Short mmCIF file of C-alpha atoms in Angstrom, two decimals:
data_model
loop_
_atom_site.label_atom_id
_atom_site.label_comp_id
_atom_site.label_asym_id
_atom_site.label_seq_id
_atom_site.Cartn_x
_atom_site.Cartn_y
_atom_site.Cartn_z
CA UNK A 1 79.31 86.53 113.83
CA UNK A 2 80.25 89.76 112.27
CA UNK A 3 78.99 90.93 108.72
CA UNK A 4 79.71 93.97 106.60
CA UNK A 5 77.39 95.53 104.26
CA UNK A 6 77.87 98.16 101.41
CA UNK A 7 75.81 100.05 99.12
CA UNK A 8 75.11 100.85 96.42
CA UNK A 9 76.94 97.83 94.83
CA UNK A 10 77.14 99.63 91.49
CA UNK A 11 77.22 103.39 90.85
CA UNK A 12 77.43 105.48 87.53
CA UNK A 13 77.90 109.02 88.05
CA UNK A 14 78.75 112.17 85.98
CA UNK A 15 81.84 114.14 86.57
CA UNK A 16 81.05 117.00 89.02
CA UNK A 17 78.17 115.21 90.97
CA UNK A 18 78.31 114.39 94.53
CA UNK A 19 78.89 110.98 96.00
CA UNK A 20 77.84 109.10 98.99
CA UNK A 21 78.89 105.46 99.76
CA UNK A 22 77.74 103.74 103.10
CA UNK A 23 79.36 100.91 104.92
CA UNK A 24 77.55 99.26 108.09
CA UNK A 25 79.10 96.40 110.31
CA UNK A 26 76.94 94.03 112.41
CA UNK A 27 77.91 91.91 115.29
CA UNK A 28 80.59 93.82 116.75
CA UNK A 29 80.92 96.94 118.71
CA UNK A 30 83.61 100.03 118.13
CA UNK A 31 85.23 98.50 115.31
CA UNK A 32 88.30 100.08 113.53
CA UNK A 33 86.78 100.88 110.08
CA UNK A 34 88.64 101.40 106.69
CA UNK A 35 87.80 102.86 103.19
CA UNK A 36 90.22 101.71 100.48
CA UNK A 37 89.94 102.06 96.72
CA UNK A 38 91.03 99.69 93.86
CA UNK A 39 91.67 101.27 90.49
CA UNK A 40 91.77 99.19 87.37
CA UNK A 41 94.71 96.82 87.56
CA UNK A 42 96.12 98.40 90.64
CA UNK A 43 96.54 97.57 94.23
CA UNK A 44 94.57 98.54 97.01
CA UNK A 45 94.94 102.26 98.35
CA UNK A 46 93.99 103.15 102.00
CA UNK A 47 91.97 106.32 101.82
CA UNK A 48 90.66 106.94 105.46
CA UNK A 49 90.47 104.85 108.57
CA UNK A 50 88.24 105.44 111.90
CA UNK A 51 88.86 104.16 115.25
CA UNK A 52 85.70 105.55 116.75
CA UNK A 53 82.70 107.74 116.10
CA UNK A 54 83.65 111.20 114.78
CA UNK A 55 87.24 110.06 114.51
CA UNK A 56 88.71 110.13 110.76
CA UNK A 57 92.38 109.82 109.71
CA UNK A 58 93.20 110.60 106.03
CA UNK A 59 95.83 108.72 104.31
CA UNK A 60 95.85 110.50 101.03
CA UNK A 61 94.89 114.14 99.97
CA UNK A 62 92.13 114.08 97.54
CA UNK A 63 88.58 115.33 96.87
CA UNK A 64 87.03 112.79 99.00
CA UNK A 65 86.13 112.58 102.83
CA UNK A 66 84.59 110.30 105.21
CA UNK A 67 82.61 110.36 108.37
CA UNK A 68 81.55 108.16 110.97
CA UNK A 69 78.27 109.29 112.44
CA UNK A 70 77.44 106.19 114.29
CA UNK A 71 79.45 103.38 115.89
CA UNK A 72 78.91 100.79 113.01
CA UNK A 73 78.56 103.21 110.16
CA UNK A 74 81.09 104.61 107.83
CA UNK A 75 80.40 106.95 104.91
CA UNK A 76 82.46 108.00 102.17
CA UNK A 77 81.66 111.24 100.42
CA UNK A 78 82.63 113.66 97.70
CA UNK A 79 81.23 117.13 96.73
CA UNK A 80 82.39 116.91 93.26
CA UNK A 81 83.54 113.66 91.54
CA UNK A 82 86.38 113.72 89.15
CA UNK A 83 87.27 111.06 86.33
CA UNK A 84 90.05 109.84 88.42
CA UNK A 85 87.62 108.63 91.10
CA UNK A 86 86.44 105.64 89.31
CA UNK A 87 87.18 102.28 90.90
CA UNK A 88 86.30 99.82 93.49
CA UNK A 89 85.67 100.98 96.90
CA UNK A 90 85.94 98.69 99.67
CA UNK A 91 85.09 99.13 103.32
CA UNK A 92 86.86 96.87 105.77
CA UNK A 93 86.60 96.30 109.54
CA UNK A 94 89.43 94.93 111.76
CA UNK A 95 89.03 91.63 113.69
CA UNK A 96 90.79 92.16 116.73
CA UNK A 97 92.87 89.58 118.91
CA UNK A 98 94.47 86.37 118.01
CA UNK A 99 96.21 85.30 114.75
CA UNK A 100 93.40 86.61 112.70
CA UNK A 101 93.89 90.18 113.92
CA UNK A 102 93.51 91.56 110.57
CA UNK A 103 91.03 93.21 108.26
CA UNK A 104 87.82 91.87 106.37
CA UNK A 105 86.22 93.56 103.65
CA UNK A 106 82.69 94.29 102.58
CA UNK A 107 81.29 93.30 98.99
CA UNK A 108 82.62 96.51 97.72
CA UNK A 109 80.92 99.37 95.51
CA UNK A 110 82.11 99.74 91.85
CA UNK A 111 82.07 103.37 90.91
CA UNK A 112 82.35 104.46 87.36
CA UNK A 113 82.54 108.12 86.79
CA UNK A 114 81.74 109.50 83.07
CA UNK B 1 110.96 101.06 96.07
CA UNK B 2 107.38 99.62 96.95
CA UNK B 3 106.59 98.46 100.54
CA UNK B 4 105.52 95.21 99.24
CA UNK B 5 106.29 93.55 95.76
CA UNK B 6 104.79 90.60 93.98
CA UNK B 7 105.36 89.36 90.69
CA UNK B 8 102.12 90.31 88.82
CA UNK B 9 102.06 87.31 86.67
CA UNK B 10 99.82 86.22 85.19
CA UNK B 11 100.68 82.56 86.02
CA UNK B 12 99.21 79.99 83.84
CA UNK B 13 99.43 76.59 85.14
CA UNK B 14 97.55 73.14 84.51
CA UNK B 15 95.28 71.54 86.81
CA UNK B 16 97.03 69.46 89.50
CA UNK B 17 100.14 71.48 89.12
CA UNK B 18 102.13 72.97 91.95
CA UNK B 19 102.55 76.51 91.79
CA UNK B 20 104.51 79.06 94.13
CA UNK B 21 104.18 82.84 94.65
CA UNK B 22 106.88 85.07 96.05
CA UNK B 23 106.50 88.60 97.92
CA UNK B 24 109.08 90.96 99.27
CA UNK B 25 108.57 93.63 101.97
CA UNK B 26 110.85 96.72 102.66
CA UNK B 27 110.10 97.45 106.25
CA UNK B 28 112.01 95.32 108.64
CA UNK B 29 109.89 96.19 111.50
CA UNK B 30 106.70 94.69 109.99
CA UNK B 31 104.80 92.59 112.37
CA UNK B 32 102.39 90.35 110.75
CA UNK B 33 101.84 88.68 107.33
CA UNK B 34 98.91 87.42 105.40
CA UNK B 35 97.94 86.07 102.22
CA UNK B 36 94.51 87.17 100.69
CA UNK B 37 92.59 85.74 97.68
CA UNK B 38 90.68 88.24 95.35
CA UNK B 39 88.39 86.97 92.75
CA UNK B 40 87.31 88.87 89.70
CA UNK B 41 85.35 91.73 90.47
CA UNK B 42 85.00 90.69 94.28
CA UNK B 43 86.43 91.95 97.44
CA UNK B 44 89.57 90.27 98.96
CA UNK B 45 89.13 87.54 101.69
CA UNK B 46 91.83 86.23 103.78
CA UNK B 47 93.19 83.09 102.66
CA UNK B 48 95.86 82.55 105.58
CA UNK B 49 98.04 84.14 107.81
CA UNK B 50 101.71 83.56 107.75
CA UNK B 51 103.58 82.61 110.76
CA UNK B 52 107.53 82.50 111.51
CA UNK B 53 107.89 78.93 111.46
CA UNK B 54 105.86 78.26 108.32
CA UNK B 55 102.24 76.99 108.23
CA UNK B 56 99.80 74.84 106.12
CA UNK B 57 96.32 74.82 105.59
CA UNK B 58 95.27 71.94 103.36
CA UNK B 59 97.01 72.29 99.91
CA UNK B 60 98.29 75.83 100.78
CA UNK B 61 101.72 76.33 102.49
CA UNK B 62 102.98 79.83 103.62
CA UNK B 63 106.60 80.50 104.44
CA UNK B 64 107.95 83.60 106.02
CA UNK B 65 111.92 84.52 106.05
CA UNK B 66 112.27 87.53 108.16
CA UNK B 67 116.07 87.73 107.57
CA UNK B 68 115.36 88.31 103.75
CA UNK B 69 112.01 89.98 104.09
CA UNK B 70 110.56 87.43 101.91
CA UNK B 71 107.13 85.44 102.07
CA UNK B 72 105.77 82.79 99.85
CA UNK B 73 102.76 80.76 99.25
CA UNK B 74 102.77 77.29 97.74
CA UNK B 75 99.58 75.75 96.18
CA UNK B 76 99.71 71.99 95.74
CA UNK B 77 97.44 69.98 93.31
CA UNK B 78 95.91 73.14 92.10
CA UNK B 79 92.27 73.28 91.12
CA UNK B 80 90.23 75.33 88.78
CA UNK B 81 88.68 76.99 91.69
CA UNK B 82 92.13 78.20 92.72
CA UNK B 83 92.01 80.83 89.88
CA UNK B 84 92.05 84.07 91.58
CA UNK B 85 94.71 87.05 92.19
CA UNK B 86 96.64 86.49 95.29
CA UNK B 87 97.51 89.43 97.40
CA UNK B 88 100.64 89.42 99.84
CA UNK B 89 99.79 91.60 102.81
CA UNK B 90 101.98 93.22 105.49
CA UNK B 91 101.04 94.84 108.98
CA UNK B 92 102.64 97.32 110.73
CA UNK B 93 104.29 98.74 112.87
CA UNK B 94 101.90 101.70 113.25
CA UNK B 95 100.45 103.39 116.27
CA UNK B 96 96.74 103.63 116.63
CA UNK B 97 94.73 101.80 114.00
CA UNK B 98 95.94 98.83 112.55
CA UNK B 99 97.22 99.67 108.81
CA UNK B 100 97.86 97.08 106.24
CA UNK B 101 100.03 97.37 103.25
CA UNK B 102 98.88 95.30 100.14
CA UNK B 103 101.08 93.96 97.33
CA UNK B 104 99.49 94.75 93.89
CA UNK B 105 98.61 90.81 93.57
CA UNK B 106 99.71 87.89 91.47
CA UNK B 107 97.13 86.70 89.04
CA UNK B 108 96.60 82.80 88.58
CA UNK B 109 94.88 80.96 85.95
CA UNK B 110 94.54 77.09 86.42
CA UNK B 111 93.85 75.59 83.13
CA UNK B 112 91.80 72.26 82.66
#
């Protein structure tokens, strides 16, 4: 069966510091992968998605970037964090085919920028 | 207008009650529909897909009205463990990778 991992689970970073969040998927190959952010009291915002190694599409202009160095690895980065980057970051993979062709989320990383 | 709109609640109902959530979507070409459940400080998890003919999964019933662009979720005989935020989710139409649009969620608290 497929599983998705994210780390770290929790992170507290100062404004202006760099960021690297990692997501890995097991039990599937060439998955579509997604990064979302959920700010406090708000809905999920799609940040990036990837259909394959090295292929990244950005949904929202911001100071974040994403990379996919391996088939089942998706990384979210920033060179300099802003206060507004605080939130719950969720990685998801797409389960293709059938009625459950939808997205499944990892446990998330809770980021606080101070 | 938001692509997917939900009543944010909160809904506070006694255990054993029946509760219904509604959701509207703006894109008439949307292809698939889902309800997700999100517990406090946890990731969203798929609760059920929503089919055109309506579908039931135990105490949960989902309905879709394409003409009115309206989706509903009914929970019967509610349990304390049903307390969560329920997200209405709409898919498509998009080219390339699948994209989902999430409502802001309806918060439900079941009281003993």
